């Protein structure tokens, strides 16, 4: 784990092959379904690299924050990488690797938050928030493929 309070990384085993998990994560609507706080994904445009550019709304502390996500890496079935632009800035890197009949999904992110959120909450609170959000997203992806639904 990085010492950066705005960076978080974790991984989980998903009970589906990398191609299936990659395809699931390639649909922006699925990110809204698995990412806590992501309330709206719109204006999706395809990019020449196979990825997408889109607008989003993320709710933090009851406030909607709009921004743009640009997919910088689209490498089926191994990697999705994104750049967040707007009041929330940063990067998201999703890596997929085959493991024992499934996929190990690793989610690494670095976030730049609005100055008032940083000042108000402090770095330790922000680190815990980022780690919880990231873990919840991973668990939500795994739950989509756990066979109980």
Short mmCIF file of N, CA, C and O in Angstrom, two decimals:
data_model
loop_
_atom_site.label_atom_id
_atom_site.label_comp_id
_atom_site.label_asym_id
_atom_site.label_seq_id
_atom_site.Cartn_x
_atom_site.Cartn_y
_atom_site.Cartn_z
N UNK A 1 0.86 -1.19 0.00
CA UNK A 1 0.00 0.00 0.00
C UNK A 1 0.89 1.24 0.00
O UNK A 1 1.86 1.32 0.73
N UNK A 2 0.52 2.18 -0.75
CA UNK A 2 1.22 3.45 -0.83
C UNK A 2 1.00 4.26 0.45
O UNK A 2 0.03 4.08 1.15
N UNK A 3 1.93 5.16 0.73
CA UNK A 3 1.76 6.08 1.85
C UNK A 3 0.86 7.25 1.47
O UNK A 3 0.52 8.06 2.31
N UNK A 4 0.51 7.37 0.22
CA UNK A 4 -0.38 8.42 -0.26
C UNK A 4 -1.77 8.18 0.32
O UNK A 4 -2.38 7.14 0.08
N UNK A 5 -2.30 9.13 1.11
CA UNK A 5 -3.62 8.91 1.71
C UNK A 5 -4.74 8.85 0.68
O UNK A 5 -5.85 8.43 0.99
N UNK A 6 -4.45 9.23 -0.54
CA UNK A 6 -5.48 9.25 -1.57
C UNK A 6 -5.33 8.07 -2.54
O UNK A 6 -5.96 8.05 -3.58
N UNK A 7 -4.47 7.11 -2.18
CA UNK A 7 -4.26 5.92 -3.00
C UNK A 7 -4.80 4.71 -2.25
O UNK A 7 -4.71 4.63 -1.03
N UNK A 8 -5.35 3.79 -3.00
CA UNK A 8 -5.85 2.55 -2.41
C UNK A 8 -5.69 1.44 -3.44
O UNK A 8 -5.74 1.68 -4.65
N UNK A 9 -5.48 0.21 -2.95
CA UNK A 9 -5.35 -0.93 -3.83
C UNK A 9 -5.80 -2.17 -3.08
O UNK A 9 -5.56 -2.31 -1.89
N UNK A 10 -6.47 -3.08 -3.80
CA UNK A 10 -6.94 -4.33 -3.21
C UNK A 10 -7.25 -5.28 -4.35
O UNK A 10 -7.31 -4.87 -5.51
N UNK A 11 -7.43 -6.55 -4.01
CA UNK A 11 -7.79 -7.52 -5.05
C UNK A 11 -8.77 -8.53 -4.48
O UNK A 11 -8.92 -8.65 -3.26
N UNK A 12 -9.43 -9.24 -5.40
CA UNK A 12 -10.43 -10.24 -5.01
C UNK A 12 -10.45 -11.31 -6.10
O UNK A 12 -10.12 -11.04 -7.26
N UNK A 13 -10.86 -12.51 -5.72
CA UNK A 13 -11.04 -13.59 -6.69
C UNK A 13 -12.49 -13.56 -7.16
O UNK A 13 -13.41 -13.49 -6.36
N UNK A 14 -12.67 -13.60 -8.49
CA UNK A 14 -13.99 -13.59 -9.10
C UNK A 14 -14.20 -14.94 -9.79
O UNK A 14 -13.31 -15.42 -10.49
N UNK A 15 -15.37 -15.53 -9.59
CA UNK A 15 -15.66 -16.86 -10.12
C UNK A 15 -16.14 -16.81 -11.57
O UNK A 15 -17.23 -17.25 -11.92
N UNK A 16 -15.31 -16.22 -12.42
CA UNK A 16 -15.56 -16.16 -13.87
C UNK A 16 -14.22 -15.94 -14.54
O UNK A 16 -13.28 -15.43 -13.92
N UNK A 17 -14.13 -16.32 -15.81
CA UNK A 17 -12.87 -16.16 -16.53
C UNK A 17 -12.60 -14.68 -16.81
O UNK A 17 -13.53 -13.86 -16.79
N UNK A 18 -11.32 -14.34 -17.07
CA UNK A 18 -10.98 -12.93 -17.31
C UNK A 18 -11.76 -12.28 -18.45
O UNK A 18 -12.12 -11.11 -18.37
N UNK A 19 -12.05 -13.03 -19.51
CA UNK A 19 -12.79 -12.46 -20.64
C UNK A 19 -14.19 -12.01 -20.20
O UNK A 19 -14.66 -10.94 -20.61
N UNK A 20 -14.85 -12.83 -19.38
CA UNK A 20 -16.19 -12.50 -18.91
C UNK A 20 -16.18 -11.30 -17.97
O UNK A 20 -17.01 -10.39 -18.08
N UNK A 21 -15.21 -11.28 -17.05
CA UNK A 21 -15.10 -10.16 -16.10
C UNK A 21 -14.73 -8.88 -16.85
O UNK A 21 -15.29 -7.81 -16.59
N UNK A 22 -13.81 -8.99 -17.82
CA UNK A 22 -13.43 -7.83 -18.61
C UNK A 22 -14.63 -7.25 -19.34
O UNK A 22 -14.86 -6.03 -19.32
N UNK A 23 -15.42 -8.13 -19.97
CA UNK A 23 -16.60 -7.67 -20.70
C UNK A 23 -17.59 -6.98 -19.76
O UNK A 23 -18.18 -5.95 -20.11
N UNK A 24 -17.79 -7.53 -18.57
CA UNK A 24 -18.67 -6.91 -17.58
C UNK A 24 -18.18 -5.51 -17.24
O UNK A 24 -18.95 -4.54 -17.21
N UNK A 25 -16.87 -5.38 -16.98
CA UNK A 25 -16.30 -4.09 -16.61
C UNK A 25 -16.19 -3.13 -17.79
O UNK A 25 -15.98 -1.93 -17.60
N UNK A 26 -16.36 -3.63 -19.00
CA UNK A 26 -16.28 -2.80 -20.19
C UNK A 26 -17.57 -2.02 -20.44
O UNK A 26 -17.62 -1.14 -21.29
N UNK A 27 -18.62 -2.34 -19.69
CA UNK A 27 -19.91 -1.66 -19.82
C UNK A 27 -20.03 -0.60 -18.72
O UNK A 27 -20.13 -0.94 -17.55
N UNK A 28 -20.00 0.69 -19.08
CA UNK A 28 -20.06 1.74 -18.07
C UNK A 28 -21.27 1.64 -17.13
O UNK A 28 -21.17 2.00 -15.96
N UNK A 29 -22.39 1.13 -17.61
CA UNK A 29 -23.56 0.99 -16.75
C UNK A 29 -23.27 0.05 -15.59
O UNK A 29 -23.80 0.23 -14.48
N UNK A 30 -22.42 -0.94 -15.80
CA UNK A 30 -22.07 -1.86 -14.72
C UNK A 30 -21.24 -1.18 -13.64
O UNK A 30 -21.33 -1.55 -12.47
N UNK A 31 -20.45 -0.20 -14.00
CA UNK A 31 -19.68 0.54 -12.99
C UNK A 31 -20.62 1.29 -12.05
O UNK A 31 -20.38 1.35 -10.84
N UNK A 32 -21.68 1.84 -12.59
CA UNK A 32 -22.66 2.53 -11.74
C UNK A 32 -23.34 1.53 -10.81
O UNK A 32 -23.68 1.87 -9.68
N UNK A 33 -23.50 0.29 -11.26
CA UNK A 33 -24.15 -0.73 -10.43
C UNK A 33 -23.24 -1.25 -9.32
O UNK A 33 -23.74 -1.65 -8.27
N UNK A 34 -21.93 -1.23 -9.50
CA UNK A 34 -21.03 -1.82 -8.51
C UNK A 34 -20.28 -0.81 -7.66
O UNK A 34 -19.76 -1.15 -6.61
N UNK A 35 -20.21 0.45 -8.10
CA UNK A 35 -19.40 1.44 -7.41
C UNK A 35 -20.24 2.27 -6.45
O UNK A 35 -21.10 3.04 -6.89
N UNK A 36 -20.00 2.13 -5.13
CA UNK A 36 -20.74 2.95 -4.18
C UNK A 36 -20.53 4.44 -4.48
O UNK A 36 -19.41 4.86 -4.75
N UNK A 37 -21.59 5.19 -4.46
CA UNK A 37 -21.49 6.63 -4.67
C UNK A 37 -21.62 7.06 -6.12
O UNK A 37 -21.91 8.22 -6.38
N UNK A 38 -21.37 6.15 -7.07
CA UNK A 38 -21.51 6.51 -8.48
C UNK A 38 -22.99 6.41 -8.84
O UNK A 38 -23.55 5.32 -8.89
N UNK A 39 -23.62 7.56 -9.03
CA UNK A 39 -25.07 7.58 -9.20
C UNK A 39 -25.54 7.76 -10.64
O UNK A 39 -26.69 7.51 -10.93
N UNK A 40 -24.64 8.20 -11.52
CA UNK A 40 -25.06 8.44 -12.89
C UNK A 40 -23.87 8.33 -13.82
O UNK A 40 -22.79 8.82 -13.53
N UNK A 41 -24.08 7.63 -14.94
CA UNK A 41 -23.10 7.52 -16.02
C UNK A 41 -23.84 7.91 -17.29
O UNK A 41 -24.91 7.38 -17.58
N UNK A 42 -23.28 8.86 -18.04
CA UNK A 42 -24.01 9.38 -19.21
C UNK A 42 -23.01 9.86 -20.27
O UNK A 42 -21.82 9.96 -20.01
N UNK A 43 -23.55 10.17 -21.43
CA UNK A 43 -22.76 10.73 -22.53
C UNK A 43 -21.55 9.85 -22.86
O UNK A 43 -20.43 10.32 -23.04
N UNK A 44 -21.79 8.55 -22.96
CA UNK A 44 -20.72 7.59 -23.25
C UNK A 44 -20.33 7.70 -24.73
O UNK A 44 -21.18 7.65 -25.60
N UNK A 45 -19.02 7.88 -24.96
CA UNK A 45 -18.50 7.97 -26.33
C UNK A 45 -17.37 6.95 -26.49
O UNK A 45 -16.49 6.87 -25.64
N UNK A 46 -17.37 6.20 -27.60
CA UNK A 46 -16.27 5.26 -27.85
C UNK A 46 -14.99 6.02 -28.20
O UNK A 46 -15.04 7.08 -28.81
N UNK A 47 -13.86 5.44 -27.83
CA UNK A 47 -12.55 6.01 -28.15
C UNK A 47 -11.81 5.10 -29.12
O UNK A 47 -12.09 3.90 -29.19
N UNK A 48 -10.84 5.64 -29.81
CA UNK A 48 -10.08 4.87 -30.80
C UNK A 48 -9.34 3.69 -30.16
O UNK A 48 -9.10 2.68 -30.81
N UNK A 49 -8.98 3.78 -28.88
CA UNK A 49 -8.24 2.71 -28.21
C UNK A 49 -9.14 1.55 -27.77
O UNK A 49 -8.67 0.60 -27.14
N UNK A 50 -10.45 1.64 -28.07
CA UNK A 50 -11.39 0.61 -27.65
C UNK A 50 -12.10 0.95 -26.36
O UNK A 50 -13.08 0.31 -25.99
N UNK A 51 -11.60 1.95 -25.67
CA UNK A 51 -12.21 2.37 -24.42
C UNK A 51 -13.32 3.37 -24.63
O UNK A 51 -13.87 3.50 -25.73
N UNK A 52 -13.64 4.09 -23.56
CA UNK A 52 -14.75 5.04 -23.61
C UNK A 52 -14.43 6.31 -22.85
O UNK A 52 -13.59 6.31 -21.96
N UNK A 53 -15.13 7.35 -23.20
CA UNK A 53 -15.13 8.62 -22.46
C UNK A 53 -16.58 8.80 -22.02
O UNK A 53 -17.51 8.54 -22.77
N UNK A 54 -16.76 9.25 -20.77
CA UNK A 54 -18.13 9.45 -20.28
C UNK A 54 -18.17 10.49 -19.18
O UNK A 54 -17.15 10.82 -18.58
N UNK A 55 -19.36 10.99 -18.95
CA UNK A 55 -19.60 11.91 -17.83
C UNK A 55 -20.23 11.09 -16.71
O UNK A 55 -20.89 10.08 -16.95
N UNK A 56 -20.00 11.53 -15.47
CA UNK A 56 -20.54 10.81 -14.33
C UNK A 56 -20.92 11.77 -13.21
O UNK A 56 -20.49 12.93 -13.19
N UNK A 57 -21.72 11.26 -12.29
CA UNK A 57 -22.00 11.97 -11.04
C UNK A 57 -21.67 11.01 -9.90
O UNK A 57 -22.09 9.85 -9.91
N UNK A 58 -20.89 11.50 -8.96
CA UNK A 58 -20.49 10.73 -7.78
C UNK A 58 -20.99 11.49 -6.56
O UNK A 58 -20.78 12.69 -6.45
N UNK A 59 -21.68 10.78 -5.67
CA UNK A 59 -22.19 11.42 -4.46
C UNK A 59 -21.24 11.15 -3.30
O UNK A 59 -20.93 10.01 -2.99
N UNK A 60 -20.79 12.24 -2.68
CA UNK A 60 -19.89 12.14 -1.54
C UNK A 60 -20.42 13.09 -0.47
O UNK A 60 -20.64 14.26 -0.74
N UNK A 61 -20.65 12.53 0.71
CA UNK A 61 -21.17 13.32 1.83
C UNK A 61 -22.46 14.05 1.43
O UNK A 61 -22.67 15.21 1.79
N UNK A 62 -23.29 13.37 0.64
CA UNK A 62 -24.58 13.92 0.26
C UNK A 62 -24.54 14.93 -0.87
O UNK A 62 -25.58 15.49 -1.23
N UNK A 63 -23.36 15.18 -1.44
CA UNK A 63 -23.23 16.17 -2.49
C UNK A 63 -22.87 15.47 -3.80
O UNK A 63 -21.96 14.64 -3.84
N UNK A 64 -23.57 15.81 -4.87
CA UNK A 64 -23.26 15.27 -6.18
C UNK A 64 -22.10 16.01 -6.81
O UNK A 64 -22.10 17.24 -6.86
N UNK A 65 -21.08 15.26 -7.27
CA UNK A 65 -19.92 15.85 -7.92
C UNK A 65 -19.86 15.30 -9.33
O UNK A 65 -19.80 14.09 -9.53
N UNK A 66 -19.89 16.18 -10.33
CA UNK A 66 -19.84 15.77 -11.72
C UNK A 66 -18.40 15.76 -12.22
O UNK A 66 -17.57 16.56 -11.76
N UNK A 67 -18.13 14.87 -13.16
CA UNK A 67 -16.80 14.81 -13.74
C UNK A 67 -16.81 14.00 -15.02
O UNK A 67 -17.87 13.63 -15.53
N UNK A 68 -15.62 13.74 -15.52
CA UNK A 68 -15.45 12.98 -16.75
C UNK A 68 -14.43 11.87 -16.49
O UNK A 68 -13.46 12.06 -15.74
N UNK A 69 -14.68 10.71 -17.09
CA UNK A 69 -13.73 9.60 -17.05
C UNK A 69 -13.31 9.31 -18.48
O UNK A 69 -14.16 9.21 -19.37
N UNK A 70 -12.00 9.18 -18.68
CA UNK A 70 -11.46 8.82 -19.98
C UNK A 70 -10.67 7.53 -19.80
O UNK A 70 -9.78 7.44 -18.94
N UNK A 71 -11.01 6.52 -20.59
CA UNK A 71 -10.30 5.26 -20.51
C UNK A 71 -9.00 5.38 -21.29
O UNK A 71 -8.99 5.57 -22.50
N UNK A 72 -7.88 5.28 -20.58
CA UNK A 72 -6.56 5.45 -21.19
C UNK A 72 -5.97 4.13 -21.66
O UNK A 72 -5.10 4.11 -22.53
N UNK A 73 -6.41 3.01 -21.05
CA UNK A 73 -5.93 1.68 -21.43
C UNK A 73 -7.13 0.75 -21.55
O UNK A 73 -7.97 0.68 -20.64
N UNK A 74 -7.20 0.03 -22.66
CA UNK A 74 -8.26 -0.95 -22.92
C UNK A 74 -7.57 -2.15 -23.56
O UNK A 74 -7.36 -2.19 -24.76
N UNK A 75 -7.16 -3.12 -22.71
CA UNK A 75 -6.39 -4.27 -23.18
C UNK A 75 -7.10 -5.57 -22.79
O UNK A 75 -6.80 -6.16 -21.76
N UNK A 76 -8.06 -6.01 -23.62
CA UNK A 76 -8.79 -7.25 -23.30
C UNK A 76 -7.85 -8.46 -23.28
O UNK A 76 -6.99 -8.54 -24.15
N UNK A 77 -8.03 -9.37 -22.37
CA UNK A 77 -8.90 -9.32 -21.19
C UNK A 77 -8.13 -9.00 -19.92
O UNK A 77 -8.47 -9.48 -18.83
N UNK A 78 -7.08 -8.18 -20.03
CA UNK A 78 -6.16 -8.00 -18.91
C UNK A 78 -6.24 -6.69 -18.15
O UNK A 78 -5.90 -6.65 -16.96
N UNK A 79 -6.66 -5.60 -18.80
CA UNK A 79 -6.53 -4.32 -18.10
C UNK A 79 -7.46 -3.25 -18.64
O UNK A 79 -7.63 -3.09 -19.84
N UNK A 80 -8.03 -2.51 -17.68
CA UNK A 80 -8.76 -1.26 -17.94
C UNK A 80 -8.05 -0.20 -17.10
O UNK A 80 -7.79 -0.42 -15.91
N UNK A 81 -7.75 0.95 -17.66
CA UNK A 81 -7.22 2.06 -16.87
C UNK A 81 -7.97 3.33 -17.27
O UNK A 81 -8.33 3.51 -18.44
N UNK A 82 -8.21 4.17 -16.27
CA UNK A 82 -9.04 5.35 -16.46
C UNK A 82 -8.39 6.56 -15.82
O UNK A 82 -7.71 6.45 -14.79
N UNK A 83 -8.66 7.72 -16.40
CA UNK A 83 -8.27 9.00 -15.81
C UNK A 83 -9.55 9.73 -15.43
O UNK A 83 -10.46 9.86 -16.26
N UNK A 84 -9.63 10.17 -14.19
CA UNK A 84 -10.77 10.95 -13.71
C UNK A 84 -10.42 12.42 -13.84
O UNK A 84 -9.33 12.84 -13.43
N UNK A 85 -11.35 13.19 -14.40
CA UNK A 85 -11.14 14.62 -14.59
C UNK A 85 -12.30 15.39 -13.99
O UNK A 85 -13.43 14.94 -14.05
N UNK A 86 -12.01 16.54 -13.44
CA UNK A 86 -13.04 17.37 -12.82
C UNK A 86 -12.68 17.63 -11.37
O UNK A 86 -11.52 17.58 -10.98
N UNK A 87 -13.70 17.88 -10.54
CA UNK A 87 -13.45 18.15 -9.11
C UNK A 87 -12.82 16.95 -8.43
O UNK A 87 -12.04 17.10 -7.50
N UNK A 88 -13.20 15.74 -8.86
CA UNK A 88 -12.51 14.52 -8.43
C UNK A 88 -11.56 14.16 -9.56
O UNK A 88 -12.00 13.93 -10.68
N UNK A 89 -10.29 14.11 -9.27
CA UNK A 89 -9.31 13.74 -10.28
C UNK A 89 -8.58 12.49 -9.80
O UNK A 89 -8.67 12.12 -8.64
N UNK A 90 -7.88 11.85 -10.71
CA UNK A 90 -7.10 10.70 -10.31
C UNK A 90 -7.07 9.63 -11.37
O UNK A 90 -7.37 9.89 -12.54
N UNK A 91 -6.69 8.43 -10.96
CA UNK A 91 -6.59 7.30 -11.87
C UNK A 91 -7.21 6.06 -11.24
O UNK A 91 -7.21 5.91 -10.02
N UNK A 92 -7.71 5.19 -12.08
CA UNK A 92 -8.20 3.88 -11.67
C UNK A 92 -7.56 2.87 -12.61
O UNK A 92 -7.57 3.06 -13.82
N UNK A 93 -6.99 1.81 -12.03
CA UNK A 93 -6.32 0.78 -12.82
C UNK A 93 -6.90 -0.58 -12.39
O UNK A 93 -6.75 -0.98 -11.24
N UNK A 94 -7.59 -1.24 -13.31
CA UNK A 94 -8.18 -2.55 -13.06
C UNK A 94 -7.38 -3.59 -13.84
O UNK A 94 -7.29 -3.49 -15.06
N UNK A 95 -6.82 -4.56 -13.12
CA UNK A 95 -6.02 -5.61 -13.76
C UNK A 95 -6.66 -6.96 -13.49
O UNK A 95 -7.08 -7.23 -12.36
N UNK A 96 -6.71 -7.78 -14.52
CA UNK A 96 -7.34 -9.09 -14.44
C UNK A 96 -6.32 -10.15 -14.80
O UNK A 96 -5.59 -10.01 -15.79
N UNK A 97 -6.28 -11.21 -13.99
CA UNK A 97 -5.36 -12.32 -14.25
C UNK A 97 -6.07 -13.63 -13.97
O UNK A 97 -6.82 -13.73 -12.99
N UNK A 98 -5.85 -14.64 -14.83
CA UNK A 98 -6.49 -15.93 -14.58
C UNK A 98 -5.92 -16.60 -13.33
O UNK A 98 -4.70 -16.57 -13.12
N UNK A 99 -6.80 -17.15 -12.51
CA UNK A 99 -6.39 -17.92 -11.33
C UNK A 99 -7.37 -19.06 -11.11
O UNK A 99 -8.56 -18.83 -10.96
N UNK A 100 -6.90 -20.26 -11.15
CA UNK A 100 -7.66 -21.45 -10.76
C UNK A 100 -9.13 -21.41 -11.16
O UNK A 100 -10.02 -21.46 -10.32
N UNK A 101 -9.39 -21.29 -12.46
CA UNK A 101 -10.76 -21.30 -12.95
C UNK A 101 -11.53 -20.01 -12.77
O UNK A 101 -12.72 -19.94 -13.03
N UNK A 102 -10.86 -18.96 -12.34
CA UNK A 102 -11.52 -17.67 -12.15
C UNK A 102 -10.59 -16.54 -12.54
O UNK A 102 -9.70 -16.70 -13.38
N UNK A 103 -10.81 -15.40 -11.90
CA UNK A 103 -10.02 -14.20 -12.20
C UNK A 103 -9.61 -13.54 -10.90
O UNK A 103 -10.43 -13.39 -9.98
N UNK A 104 -8.36 -13.12 -10.82
CA UNK A 104 -7.96 -12.23 -9.75
C UNK A 104 -8.10 -10.82 -10.31
O UNK A 104 -7.46 -10.46 -11.29
N UNK A 105 -8.98 -10.04 -9.68
CA UNK A 105 -9.23 -8.66 -10.09
C UNK A 105 -8.55 -7.74 -9.09
O UNK A 105 -8.85 -7.80 -7.90
N UNK A 106 -7.62 -6.93 -9.59
CA UNK A 106 -6.92 -5.97 -8.73
C UNK A 106 -7.36 -4.57 -9.13
O UNK A 106 -7.38 -4.23 -10.32
N UNK A 107 -7.73 -3.79 -8.13
CA UNK A 107 -8.24 -2.43 -8.32
C UNK A 107 -7.27 -1.51 -7.59
O UNK A 107 -7.12 -1.62 -6.38
N UNK A 108 -6.61 -0.64 -8.32
CA UNK A 108 -5.72 0.35 -7.73
C UNK A 108 -6.20 1.72 -8.16
O UNK A 108 -6.54 1.93 -9.33
N UNK A 109 -6.26 2.64 -7.21
CA UNK A 109 -6.77 3.97 -7.53
C UNK A 109 -6.02 5.03 -6.73
O UNK A 109 -5.57 4.79 -5.62
N UNK A 110 -5.90 6.18 -7.35
CA UNK A 110 -5.39 7.37 -6.68
C UNK A 110 -6.39 8.48 -6.95
O UNK A 110 -6.79 8.69 -8.10
N UNK A 111 -6.82 9.14 -5.90
CA UNK A 111 -7.85 10.16 -6.03
C UNK A 111 -7.35 11.51 -5.55
O UNK A 111 -6.66 11.59 -4.54
N UNK A 112 -7.72 12.54 -6.28
CA UNK A 112 -7.53 13.91 -5.83
C UNK A 112 -8.90 14.45 -5.49
O UNK A 112 -9.79 14.47 -6.33
N UNK A 113 -9.10 14.82 -4.24
CA UNK A 113 -10.41 15.27 -3.78
C UNK A 113 -10.47 16.79 -3.72
O UNK A 113 -9.44 17.45 -3.62
N UNK A 114 -11.69 17.33 -3.75
CA UNK A 114 -11.83 18.79 -3.61
C UNK A 114 -11.18 19.25 -2.30
O UNK A 114 -11.26 18.57 -1.28
N UNK A 115 -10.53 20.39 -2.34
CA UNK A 115 -9.77 20.90 -1.19
C UNK A 115 -10.61 20.95 0.09
O UNK A 115 -10.13 20.61 1.16
N UNK A 116 -11.88 21.35 -0.01
CA UNK A 116 -12.69 21.45 1.21
C UNK A 116 -12.91 20.08 1.85
O UNK A 116 -12.98 19.96 3.06
N UNK A 117 -12.99 19.00 1.06
CA UNK A 117 -13.15 17.65 1.61
C UNK A 117 -11.88 17.23 2.33
O UNK A 117 -11.93 16.61 3.40
N UNK A 118 -10.72 17.56 1.76
CA UNK A 118 -9.45 17.21 2.37
C UNK A 118 -9.29 17.94 3.70
O UNK A 118 -8.95 17.34 4.72
N UNK A 119 -9.56 19.23 3.69
CA UNK A 119 -9.41 20.03 4.90
C UNK A 119 -10.37 19.58 6.00
O UNK A 119 -9.99 19.46 7.15
N UNK A 120 -11.59 19.28 5.61
CA UNK A 120 -12.62 18.92 6.57
C UNK A 120 -12.38 17.54 7.19
O UNK A 120 -12.53 17.35 8.39
N UNK A 121 -12.02 16.56 6.38
CA UNK A 121 -11.95 15.18 6.85
C UNK A 121 -10.57 14.77 7.36
O UNK A 121 -10.46 14.03 8.32
N UNK A 122 -9.52 15.22 6.72
CA UNK A 122 -8.18 14.79 7.09
C UNK A 122 -7.77 13.51 6.38
O UNK A 122 -8.60 12.68 6.01
N UNK A 123 -6.48 13.34 6.21
CA UNK A 123 -5.93 12.22 5.43
C UNK A 123 -6.32 10.84 5.95
O UNK A 123 -6.69 9.97 5.16
N UNK A 124 -6.26 10.56 7.27
CA UNK A 124 -6.62 9.20 7.73
C UNK A 124 -8.07 8.83 7.41
O UNK A 124 -8.36 7.70 7.03
N UNK A 125 -8.97 9.78 7.54
CA UNK A 125 -10.37 9.53 7.24
C UNK A 125 -10.55 9.28 5.74
O UNK A 125 -11.27 8.36 5.34
N UNK A 126 -9.87 10.05 4.93
CA UNK A 126 -9.97 9.90 3.48
C UNK A 126 -9.39 8.56 3.05
O UNK A 126 -9.97 7.86 2.22
N UNK A 127 -8.26 8.16 3.64
CA UNK A 127 -7.67 6.85 3.30
C UNK A 127 -8.66 5.73 3.61
O UNK A 127 -8.89 4.86 2.77
N UNK A 128 -9.26 5.73 4.78
CA UNK A 128 -10.22 4.68 5.15
C UNK A 128 -11.43 4.70 4.22
O UNK A 128 -11.91 3.65 3.81
N UNK A 129 -11.92 5.87 3.89
CA UNK A 129 -13.05 6.00 2.98
C UNK A 129 -12.71 5.38 1.62
O UNK A 129 -13.47 4.58 1.08
N UNK A 130 -11.56 5.74 1.06
CA UNK A 130 -11.14 5.22 -0.24
C UNK A 130 -11.00 3.70 -0.20
O UNK A 130 -11.44 3.00 -1.11
N UNK A 131 -10.38 3.19 0.86
CA UNK A 131 -10.20 1.74 0.99
C UNK A 131 -11.54 1.02 1.08
O UNK A 131 -11.73 -0.03 0.46
N UNK A 132 -12.49 1.56 1.83
CA UNK A 132 -13.82 0.94 1.95
C UNK A 132 -14.57 0.97 0.62
O UNK A 132 -15.21 -0.01 0.24
N UNK A 133 -14.51 2.09 -0.08
CA UNK A 133 -15.20 2.21 -1.37
C UNK A 133 -14.64 1.22 -2.38
O UNK A 133 -15.39 0.56 -3.10
N UNK A 134 -13.33 1.14 -2.44
CA UNK A 134 -12.67 0.25 -3.37
C UNK A 134 -13.02 -1.21 -3.05
O UNK A 134 -13.36 -1.99 -3.94
N UNK A 135 -12.95 -1.59 -1.76
CA UNK A 135 -13.27 -2.97 -1.36
C UNK A 135 -14.73 -3.30 -1.69
O UNK A 135 -15.03 -4.39 -2.17
N UNK A 136 -15.63 -2.36 -1.45
CA UNK A 136 -17.04 -2.59 -1.75
C UNK A 136 -17.24 -2.83 -3.24
O UNK A 136 -18.00 -3.72 -3.64
N UNK A 137 -16.56 -2.06 -4.09
CA UNK A 137 -16.69 -2.25 -5.54
C UNK A 137 -16.19 -3.64 -5.93
O UNK A 137 -16.84 -4.33 -6.72
N UNK A 138 -15.05 -4.07 -5.38
CA UNK A 138 -14.53 -5.41 -5.69
C UNK A 138 -15.52 -6.48 -5.25
O UNK A 138 -15.79 -7.43 -6.00
N UNK A 139 -16.05 -6.35 -4.05
CA UNK A 139 -17.01 -7.35 -3.55
C UNK A 139 -18.27 -7.37 -4.40
O UNK A 139 -18.86 -8.44 -4.63
N UNK A 140 -18.70 -6.22 -4.89
CA UNK A 140 -19.88 -6.16 -5.75
C UNK A 140 -19.63 -6.86 -7.08
O UNK A 140 -20.52 -7.53 -7.61
N UNK A 141 -18.42 -6.73 -7.63
CA UNK A 141 -18.10 -7.45 -8.87
C UNK A 141 -18.12 -8.95 -8.60
O UNK A 141 -18.74 -9.72 -9.33
N UNK A 142 -17.44 -9.38 -7.54
CA UNK A 142 -17.39 -10.81 -7.22
C UNK A 142 -18.79 -11.38 -7.00
O UNK A 142 -19.11 -12.49 -7.45
N UNK A 143 -19.66 -10.61 -6.36
CA UNK A 143 -21.03 -11.07 -6.09
C UNK A 143 -21.82 -11.30 -7.38
O UNK A 143 -22.70 -12.16 -7.42
N UNK A 144 -21.50 -10.56 -8.43
CA UNK A 144 -22.19 -10.73 -9.72
C UNK A 144 -21.91 -12.11 -10.33
O UNK A 144 -22.69 -12.57 -11.15
N UNK A 145 -20.83 -12.74 -9.90
CA UNK A 145 -20.41 -14.00 -10.51
C UNK A 145 -20.33 -15.15 -9.51
O UNK A 145 -19.81 -16.20 -9.82
N UNK A 146 -20.88 -14.97 -8.31
CA UNK A 146 -20.70 -16.00 -7.27
C UNK A 146 -21.65 -17.19 -7.40
O UNK A 146 -21.57 -18.14 -6.64
N UNK A 147 -22.57 -17.14 -8.36
CA UNK A 147 -23.44 -18.28 -8.61
C UNK A 147 -24.69 -18.33 -7.75
O UNK A 147 -25.53 -19.18 -7.92
N UNK A 148 -24.83 -17.38 -6.83
CA UNK A 148 -26.01 -17.40 -5.97
C UNK A 148 -27.13 -16.52 -6.50
O UNK A 148 -28.21 -16.49 -5.95
N UNK A 149 -26.83 -15.75 -7.56
CA UNK A 149 -27.82 -14.84 -8.07
C UNK A 149 -28.44 -15.36 -9.31
O UNK A 149 -29.38 -14.96 -9.85
#
